[in-house]
Amino acid sequence: MKMDLDNPSTWLTGGAGTVILVIAYKFLWPVLSSALNSAVTNARTGDQLMKQVMEERDRAVERADAADKRVEAMVRELYSLKNSVDLLTFQLKVANEKIDTLTSEVRRLEGGGHE
């Protein structure tokens, strides 16, 4: 499209367009600037919240790991105690068998001496 720069209406249209742009800039720029600042603030707040959530998640994972280690230690201790009880039970069984054997031997000897 070719512009006719010799025509005064072309200059008026261009001048009016410029005036409209200046007015739009004066009134719309604060609104746009405020919206952009608000968006940036919201993004920063969102980033900070996400950072806090991630830090809390990391702390929760650390607490869970520590709890798992405590449970594993307790299980090992329980198995150790169970093994000790099993060993003591076996020793008690052997001791009872020896007591029974000795008791029957004593009874046999006592019985044989009175006859």
PDB file of C-alpha atoms in Angstrom:
ATOM      1  CA  MET A   1       0.000   0.000   0.000  1.00  0.00           C
ATOM      2  CA  LYS A   2       1.461   3.296  -1.064  1.00  0.00           C
ATOM      3  CA  MET A   3       1.013   6.282   1.253  1.00  0.00           C
ATOM      4  CA  ASP A   4       0.249   9.692  -0.135  1.00  0.00           C
ATOM      5  CA  LEU A   5       2.480  11.951   1.978  1.00  0.00           C
ATOM      6  CA  ASP A   6       1.310  15.091   0.155  1.00  0.00           C
ATOM      7  CA  ASN A   7      -2.241  14.579   1.393  1.00  0.00           C
ATOM      8  CA  PRO A   8      -2.977  16.350   4.742  1.00  0.00           C
ATOM      9  CA  SER A   9      -5.432  13.641   5.806  1.00  0.00           C
ATOM     10  CA  THR A  10      -2.538  11.159   5.802  1.00  0.00           C
ATOM     11  CA  TRP A  11      -0.679  13.343   8.262  1.00  0.00           C
ATOM     12  CA  LEU A  12      -3.764  13.743  10.425  1.00  0.00           C
ATOM     13  CA  THR A  13      -4.363  10.013  10.489  1.00  0.00           C
ATOM     14  CA  GLY A  14      -0.733   9.396  11.369  1.00  0.00           C
ATOM     15  CA  GLY A  15      -0.810  12.092  14.037  1.00  0.00           C
ATOM     16  CA  ALA A  16      -4.031  10.730  15.483  1.00  0.00           C
ATOM     17  CA  GLY A  17      -2.523   7.269  15.536  1.00  0.00           C
ATOM     18  CA  THR A  18       0.496   8.604  17.359  1.00  0.00           C
ATOM     19  CA  VAL A  19      -1.698  10.401  19.893  1.00  0.00           C
ATOM     20  CA  ILE A  20      -3.691   7.215  20.442  1.00  0.00           C
ATOM     21  CA  LEU A  21      -0.452   5.233  20.960  1.00  0.00           C
ATOM     22  CA  VAL A  22       0.842   7.804  23.468  1.00  0.00           C
ATOM     23  CA  ILE A  23      -2.454   7.780  25.391  1.00  0.00           C
ATOM     24  CA  ALA A  24      -2.572   3.998  25.302  1.00  0.00           C
ATOM     25  CA  TYR A  25       1.032   3.860  26.522  1.00  0.00           C
ATOM     26  CA  LYS A  26       0.343   6.313  29.354  1.00  0.00           C
ATOM     27  CA  PHE A  27      -2.757   4.490  30.586  1.00  0.00           C
ATOM     28  CA  LEU A  28      -2.028   0.868  29.677  1.00  0.00           C
ATOM     29  CA  TRP A  29       1.636   0.676  30.614  1.00  0.00           C
ATOM     30  CA  PRO A  30       1.008   0.991  34.393  1.00  0.00           C
ATOM     31  CA  VAL A  31      -1.600  -1.763  34.153  1.00  0.00           C
ATOM     32  CA  LEU A  32       0.724  -3.985  32.112  1.00  0.00           C
ATOM     33  CA  SER A  33       3.662  -3.189  34.365  1.00  0.00           C
ATOM     34  CA  SER A  34       1.616  -4.020  37.445  1.00  0.00           C
ATOM     35  CA  ALA A  35       0.455  -7.273  35.883  1.00  0.00           C
ATOM     36  CA  LEU A  36       4.016  -8.226  34.967  1.00  0.00           C
ATOM     37  CA  ASN A  37       5.289  -7.367  38.449  1.00  0.00           C
ATOM     38  CA  SER A  38       2.473  -9.401  39.966  1.00  0.00           C
ATOM     39  CA  ALA A  39       3.300 -12.352  37.723  1.00  0.00           C
ATOM     40  CA  VAL A  40       6.988 -12.139  38.657  1.00  0.00           C
ATOM     41  CA  THR A  41       6.107 -11.926  42.361  1.00  0.00           C
ATOM     42  CA  ASN A  42       3.775 -14.911  42.057  1.00  0.00           C
ATOM     43  CA  ALA A  43       6.461 -16.894  40.250  1.00  0.00           C
ATOM     44  CA  ARG A  44       9.012 -16.074  42.954  1.00  0.00           C
ATOM     45  CA  THR A  45       6.534 -16.989  45.673  1.00  0.00           C
ATOM     46  CA  GLY A  46       5.784 -20.240  43.862  1.00  0.00           C
ATOM     47  CA  ASP A  47       9.496 -20.976  43.607  1.00  0.00           C
ATOM     48  CA  GLN A  48       9.977 -20.274  47.307  1.00  0.00           C
ATOM     49  CA  LEU A  49       7.045 -22.511  48.219  1.00  0.00           C
ATOM     50  CA  MET A  50       8.374 -25.275  45.982  1.00  0.00           C
ATOM     51  CA  LYS A  51      11.794 -24.923  47.600  1.00  0.00           C
ATOM     52  CA  GLN A  52      10.206 -25.221  51.053  1.00  0.00           C
ATOM     53  CA  VAL A  53       8.211 -28.265  49.975  1.00  0.00           C
ATOM     54  CA  MET A  54      11.322 -29.935  48.582  1.00  0.00           C
ATOM     55  CA  GLU A  55      13.314 -29.175  51.744  1.00  0.00           C
ATOM     56  CA  GLU A  56      10.529 -30.596  53.910  1.00  0.00           C
ATOM     57  CA  ARG A  57      10.365 -33.667  51.660  1.00  0.00           C
ATOM     58  CA  ASP A  58      14.130 -34.159  52.070  1.00  0.00           C
ATOM     59  CA  ARG A  59      13.809 -33.894  55.860  1.00  0.00           C
ATOM     60  CA  ALA A  60      10.950 -36.419  55.814  1.00  0.00           C
ATOM     61  CA  VAL A  61      13.049 -38.813  53.724  1.00  0.00           C
ATOM     62  CA  GLU A  62      15.935 -38.447  56.186  1.00  0.00           C
ATOM     63  CA  ARG A  63      13.589 -39.160  59.120  1.00  0.00           C
ATOM     64  CA  ALA A  64      12.195 -42.203  57.298  1.00  0.00           C
ATOM     65  CA  ASP A  65      15.713 -43.478  56.594  1.00  0.00           C
ATOM     66  CA  ALA A  66      16.667 -43.026  60.248  1.00  0.00           C
ATOM     67  CA  ALA A  67      13.514 -44.889  61.313  1.00  0.00           C
ATOM     68  CA  ASP A  68      14.340 -47.722  58.884  1.00  0.00           C
ATOM     69  CA  LYS A  69      17.829 -47.990  60.365  1.00  0.00           C
ATOM     70  CA  ARG A  70      16.382 -48.131  63.882  1.00  0.00           C
ATOM     71  CA  VAL A  71      13.936 -50.850  62.822  1.00  0.00           C
ATOM     72  CA  GLU A  72      16.731 -52.853  61.204  1.00  0.00           C
ATOM     73  CA  ALA A  73      18.821 -52.542  64.383  1.00  0.00           C
ATOM     74  CA  MET A  74      15.859 -53.688  66.490  1.00  0.00           C
ATOM     75  CA  VAL A  75      15.244 -56.662  64.191  1.00  0.00           C
ATOM     76  CA  ARG A  76      18.915 -57.663  64.440  1.00  0.00           C
ATOM     77  CA  GLU A  77      18.719 -57.365  68.232  1.00  0.00           C
ATOM     78  CA  LEU A  78      15.513 -59.430  68.265  1.00  0.00           C
ATOM     79  CA  TYR A  79      17.110 -62.175  66.177  1.00  0.00           C
ATOM     80  CA  SER A  80      20.142 -62.112  68.457  1.00  0.00           C
ATOM     81  CA  LEU A  81      17.911 -62.470  71.509  1.00  0.00           C
ATOM     82  CA  LYS A  82      15.942 -65.267  69.813  1.00  0.00           C
ATOM     83  CA  ASN A  83      19.177 -67.113  69.062  1.00  0.00           C
ATOM     84  CA  SER A  84      20.271 -66.674  72.676  1.00  0.00           C
ATOM     85  CA  VAL A  85      16.930 -68.005  73.935  1.00  0.00           C
ATOM     86  CA  ASP A  86      17.120 -70.940  71.528  1.00  0.00           C
ATOM     87  CA  LEU A  87      20.636 -71.738  72.774  1.00  0.00           C
ATOM     88  CA  LEU A  88      19.564 -71.472  76.415  1.00  0.00           C
ATOM     89  CA  THR A  89      16.529 -73.669  75.695  1.00  0.00           C
ATOM     90  CA  PHE A  90      18.769 -76.307  74.143  1.00  0.00           C
ATOM     91  CA  GLN A  91      21.207 -76.135  77.087  1.00  0.00           C
ATOM     92  CA  LEU A  92      18.288 -76.443  79.521  1.00  0.00           C
ATOM     93  CA  LYS A  93      16.980 -79.476  77.619  1.00  0.00           C
ATOM     94  CA  VAL A  94      20.432 -81.120  77.736  1.00  0.00           C
ATOM     95  CA  ALA A  95      20.757 -80.281  81.442  1.00  0.00           C
ATOM     96  CA  ASN A  96      17.317 -81.783  82.161  1.00  0.00           C
ATOM     97  CA  GLU A  97      18.285 -84.948  80.302  1.00  0.00           C
ATOM     98  CA  LYS A  98      21.491 -85.181  82.377  1.00  0.00           C
ATOM     99  CA  ILE A  99      19.499 -84.578  85.572  1.00  0.00           C
ATOM    100  CA  ASP A 100      17.061 -87.329  84.561  1.00  0.00           C
ATOM    101  CA  THR A 101      19.949 -89.674  83.783  1.00  0.00           C
ATOM    102  CA  LEU A 102      21.704 -88.907  87.080  1.00  0.00           C
ATOM    103  CA  THR A 103      18.437 -89.155  89.028  1.00  0.00           C
ATOM    104  CA  SER A 104      17.717 -92.599  87.573  1.00  0.00           C
ATOM    105  CA  GLU A 105      21.339 -93.633  88.263  1.00  0.00           C
ATOM    106  CA  VAL A 106      21.040 -92.481  91.895  1.00  0.00           C
ATOM    107  CA  ARG A 107      17.716 -94.306  92.264  1.00  0.00           C
ATOM    108  CA  ARG A 108      19.230 -97.413  90.718  1.00  0.00           C
ATOM    109  CA  LEU A 109      22.185 -97.237  93.090  1.00  0.00           C
ATOM    110  CA  GLU A 110      19.951 -96.555  96.108  1.00  0.00           C
ATOM    111  CA  GLY A 111      17.657 -99.353  95.122  1.00  0.00           C
ATOM    112  CA  GLY A 112      20.527-101.799  94.572  1.00  0.00           C
ATOM    113  CA  GLY A 113      22.107-101.091  97.950  1.00  0.00           C
ATOM    114  CA  HIS A 114      18.947-101.896  99.940  1.00  0.00           C
ATOM    115  CA  GLU A 115      18.329-105.235  98.353  1.00  0.00           C
TER     116      GLU A 115
END
